[in-house]
Short mmCIF file of C-alpha atoms in Angstrom, two decimals:
data_model
loop_
_atom_site.label_atom_id
_atom_site.label_comp_id
_atom_site.label_asym_id
_atom_site.label_seq_id
_atom_site.Cartn_x
_atom_site.Cartn_y
_atom_site.Cartn_z
CA UNK A 1 114.67 61.86 104.24
CA UNK A 2 114.72 64.83 101.90
CA UNK A 3 111.57 66.89 102.29
CA UNK A 4 110.66 65.52 105.72
CA UNK A 5 112.19 67.82 108.31
CA UNK A 6 111.04 69.08 111.70
CA UNK A 7 113.21 71.85 113.10
CA UNK A 8 113.13 73.21 116.65
CA UNK A 9 111.76 76.73 117.04
CA UNK A 10 114.49 78.70 118.74
CA UNK A 11 112.56 81.85 119.63
CA UNK A 12 109.07 83.35 119.69
CA UNK A 13 107.60 86.78 120.40
CA UNK A 14 106.37 87.25 123.95
CA UNK A 15 102.73 87.05 124.98
CA UNK A 16 102.98 90.65 126.19
CA UNK A 17 103.63 91.95 122.68
CA UNK A 18 100.97 89.64 121.25
CA UNK A 19 98.36 91.32 123.46
CA UNK A 20 99.67 94.83 122.80
CA UNK A 21 99.51 94.43 119.03
CA UNK A 22 96.03 92.89 119.16
CA UNK A 23 94.65 96.38 119.83
CA UNK A 24 96.24 98.03 116.76
CA UNK A 25 94.76 97.75 113.24
CA UNK A 26 96.91 95.81 110.78
CA UNK A 27 96.76 98.75 108.34
CA UNK A 28 98.43 101.06 110.88
CA UNK A 29 101.24 98.58 111.42
CA UNK A 30 101.63 98.00 107.68
CA UNK A 31 102.05 101.75 107.13
CA UNK A 32 104.88 101.74 109.68
CA UNK A 33 106.58 98.97 107.68
CA UNK A 34 106.69 101.28 104.64
CA UNK A 35 103.87 99.30 102.97
CA UNK A 36 106.49 96.78 101.83
CA UNK A 37 105.08 93.67 103.53
CA UNK A 38 101.82 91.81 102.98
CA UNK A 39 100.56 88.25 102.90
CA UNK A 40 98.79 88.78 99.59
CA UNK A 41 95.26 89.90 98.84
CA UNK A 42 94.06 86.30 98.38
CA UNK A 43 94.60 85.40 102.04
CA UNK A 44 91.31 86.43 103.59
CA UNK A 45 89.63 85.79 106.95
CA UNK A 46 87.37 82.75 106.64
CA UNK A 47 86.03 83.05 110.22
CA UNK A 48 83.78 85.67 111.80
CA UNK A 49 86.42 88.40 111.77
CA UNK A 50 87.99 88.18 115.23
CA UNK A 51 91.60 89.48 115.15
CA UNK A 52 94.52 87.09 114.91
CA UNK A 53 97.74 87.50 116.88
CA UNK A 54 100.45 85.06 117.90
CA UNK A 55 103.92 83.67 117.19
CA UNK A 56 104.33 81.67 113.99
CA UNK A 57 104.86 77.95 113.84
CA UNK A 58 105.60 77.52 110.14
CA UNK A 59 104.84 74.63 107.81
CA UNK A 60 105.86 74.06 104.21
CA UNK A 61 103.93 71.31 102.49
CA UNK A 62 103.39 69.93 99.04
CA UNK A 63 100.26 71.47 97.48
CA UNK A 64 97.20 69.45 98.45
CA UNK A 65 98.87 67.46 101.24
CA UNK A 66 98.33 68.01 104.97
CA UNK A 67 100.34 65.28 106.73
CA UNK A 68 102.83 67.75 108.20
CA UNK A 69 100.01 70.14 109.09
CA UNK A 70 98.55 67.44 111.34
CA UNK A 71 101.97 67.06 112.97
CA UNK A 72 102.30 70.82 113.39
CA UNK A 73 98.98 71.00 115.24
CA UNK A 74 100.36 68.42 117.68
CA UNK A 75 103.61 70.32 118.18
CA UNK A 76 102.13 73.82 118.45
CA UNK A 77 101.90 75.48 121.85
CA UNK A 78 98.89 77.39 123.17
CA UNK A 79 98.84 80.84 121.57
CA UNK A 80 100.74 79.78 118.43
CA UNK A 81 99.61 80.53 114.90
CA UNK A 82 100.20 77.63 112.51
CA UNK A 83 101.16 79.21 109.17
CA UNK A 84 101.11 76.83 106.21
CA UNK A 85 102.69 77.48 102.83
CA UNK A 86 100.82 75.04 100.59
CA UNK A 87 101.96 76.76 97.42
CA UNK A 88 98.77 78.77 97.07
CA UNK A 89 97.16 75.87 95.22
CA UNK A 90 93.36 75.64 95.50
CA UNK A 91 92.85 72.12 94.11
CA UNK A 92 92.60 70.37 97.49
CA UNK A 93 91.58 71.67 100.89
CA UNK A 94 94.36 71.54 103.49
CA UNK A 95 92.14 71.84 106.58
CA UNK A 96 88.46 71.75 107.52
CA UNK A 97 86.20 71.62 110.54
CA UNK A 98 87.94 68.66 112.22
CA UNK A 99 91.40 70.22 112.20
CA UNK A 100 90.26 73.71 113.16
CA UNK A 101 88.23 72.31 116.06
CA UNK A 102 91.26 70.33 117.22
CA UNK A 103 93.46 73.42 117.00
CA UNK A 104 90.95 75.48 118.95
CA UNK A 105 90.68 72.92 121.75
CA UNK A 106 94.48 72.92 122.07
CA UNK A 107 94.46 76.69 122.63
CA UNK A 108 96.08 77.77 119.38
CA UNK A 109 95.59 81.38 118.29
CA UNK A 110 94.72 80.57 114.68
CA UNK A 111 95.66 78.96 111.37
CA UNK A 112 96.84 80.49 108.10
CA UNK A 113 96.66 78.41 104.92
CA UNK A 114 98.30 79.59 101.72
CA UNK A 115 95.94 77.24 99.91
CA UNK A 116 92.32 76.12 100.27
CA UNK A 117 90.06 75.05 103.12
CA UNK A 118 86.69 73.32 103.30
CA UNK A 119 83.74 73.26 105.73
CA UNK A 120 83.69 77.00 105.23
CA UNK A 121 80.18 77.47 106.62
CA UNK A 122 81.16 76.15 110.03
CA UNK A 123 84.43 78.07 110.02
CA UNK A 124 82.67 81.29 108.96
CA UNK A 125 80.44 81.12 112.03
CA UNK A 126 83.39 80.52 114.36
CA UNK A 127 85.49 83.09 116.24
CA UNK A 128 88.59 80.92 115.79
CA UNK A 129 90.81 82.79 113.30
CA UNK A 130 91.36 81.01 109.99
CA UNK A 131 92.87 82.71 106.93
CA UNK A 132 93.05 81.04 103.54
CA UNK A 133 93.24 81.72 99.82
CA UNK A 134 90.12 79.83 98.80
CA UNK A 135 87.57 77.08 99.35
CA UNK A 136 87.05 73.65 97.80
CA UNK A 137 85.15 70.55 98.91
CA UNK A 138 87.90 68.25 97.58
CA UNK A 139 89.92 66.87 100.48
CA UNK A 140 93.68 66.58 101.04
CA UNK A 141 96.24 63.82 100.69
CA UNK A 142 98.26 62.65 103.69
CA UNK A 143 101.57 61.48 102.28
CA UNK A 144 103.95 64.41 102.72
CA UNK A 145 106.56 65.65 102.18
CA UNK A 146 106.83 68.79 104.27
CA UNK A 147 108.85 70.85 106.74
CA UNK A 148 108.01 72.32 110.12
CA UNK A 149 109.67 75.48 111.46
CA UNK A 150 111.39 76.36 108.20
CA UNK A 151 111.51 79.87 106.73
CA UNK A 152 108.54 80.30 104.38
CA UNK A 153 107.27 83.03 102.07
CA UNK A 154 103.65 83.96 101.36
CA UNK A 155 103.38 86.17 98.29
CA UNK A 156 106.78 87.66 99.08
CA UNK A 157 106.16 88.04 102.83
CA UNK A 158 108.95 86.12 104.55
CA UNK A 159 108.01 84.41 107.81
CA UNK A 160 110.51 82.91 110.21
CA UNK A 161 109.45 80.65 113.08
CA UNK A 162 108.54 82.79 116.09
CA UNK A 163 107.75 85.95 114.11
CA UNK A 164 104.57 87.76 115.12
CA UNK A 165 101.58 86.99 112.89
CA UNK A 166 98.75 89.53 112.89
CA UNK A 167 95.47 89.48 111.03
CA UNK A 168 92.21 91.39 110.86
CA UNK A 169 89.57 92.01 108.21
CA UNK A 170 92.14 93.83 106.05
CA UNK A 171 94.45 90.81 105.82
CA UNK A 172 97.65 89.36 107.24
CA UNK A 173 100.98 90.74 108.34
CA UNK A 174 104.18 89.19 109.68
CA UNK A 175 106.44 91.21 111.99
CA UNK A 176 110.07 90.09 112.26
CA UNK A 177 110.97 88.93 115.75
CA UNK A 178 113.78 91.46 116.22
CA UNK A 179 111.67 94.44 115.05
CA UNK A 180 108.60 93.93 117.21
CA UNK A 181 109.46 96.45 119.92
CA UNK A 182 110.32 99.29 117.51
CA UNK A 183 107.26 98.56 115.39
CA UNK A 184 105.00 98.67 118.42
CA UNK A 185 106.19 102.17 119.31
CA UNK A 186 105.73 103.40 115.74
CA UNK A 187 102.36 101.72 115.21
CA UNK A 188 101.00 102.97 118.54
CA UNK A 189 101.88 106.53 117.55
CA UNK A 190 100.34 106.05 114.10
CA UNK A 191 97.14 104.70 115.62
CA UNK A 192 96.91 107.63 118.04
CA UNK A 193 97.23 110.10 115.16
CA UNK A 194 94.43 108.41 113.23
CA UNK A 195 92.19 108.34 116.29
CA UNK A 196 92.77 112.08 116.66
CA UNK A 197 91.91 112.64 112.99
CA UNK A 198 88.63 110.74 113.39
CA UNK A 199 87.77 112.93 116.37
CA UNK A 200 88.54 116.05 114.31
CA UNK A 201 86.33 114.80 111.47
CA UNK A 202 83.49 114.28 113.92
CA UNK A 203 84.00 117.80 115.26
CA UNK A 204 84.36 119.38 111.81
CA UNK A 205 87.87 120.66 112.56
CA UNK A 206 90.04 118.48 110.33
CA UNK A 207 92.80 120.47 108.60
CA UNK A 208 92.94 119.53 104.89
CA UNK A 209 95.31 122.26 103.77
CA UNK A 210 97.97 119.63 103.10
CA UNK A 211 96.11 118.56 99.94
CA UNK A 212 96.64 121.86 98.09
CA UNK A 213 100.20 122.07 99.44
CA UNK A 214 100.98 118.61 98.10
CA UNK A 215 99.43 119.40 94.71
CA UNK A 216 101.45 122.61 94.48
CA UNK A 217 104.62 120.71 95.30
CA UNK A 218 103.79 118.35 92.42
CA UNK A 219 103.54 121.24 89.97
CA UNK A 220 99.79 121.74 89.91
CA UNK A 221 98.60 125.31 89.39
CA UNK A 222 95.42 126.76 90.93
#
């Protein structure tokens, strides 16, 4: 039936890279991706702020409907992040306390909803990562249609099944499966540089001469 499709996920980032990236701020990784990729400023952490990291199991659903989200939670493997493109609509909540509790007991790494959630008080006090665009008390429909493990896009950020999903208090980021290794090397180096800068600030030795040099290069005169 058109609109009801469940595809196999053919690949997923390894647990080794999931753990390595968990220690690097999303902003550092984003800088290494030329600041071209983001899940949109509306997708915010609804939980207590614990970092999110894991391979994507993607869902595309009609706004306000969560039938295929329920199915995705059954199909997801421990460590997966269920990423739902619900069109960004905030009229109906896609998930709430029941579904997040079920996902947590199955060992999932988190849930991303490009749409609304409810039971936000309980979710806010939980360490289980949940990102969403908004909150409403009005519940979902359960009729479909939807797709599982299709390519989706959140505010221009393309996500393929098995890509690495990362999140912290700054927001969400998706790393393409075939770029994970190179991005880890670049982001690790970027993070080390920033750690060194913070140490220099604490010691009062930070070199800021680049500011005047940059202004001069832009045509500014003393």
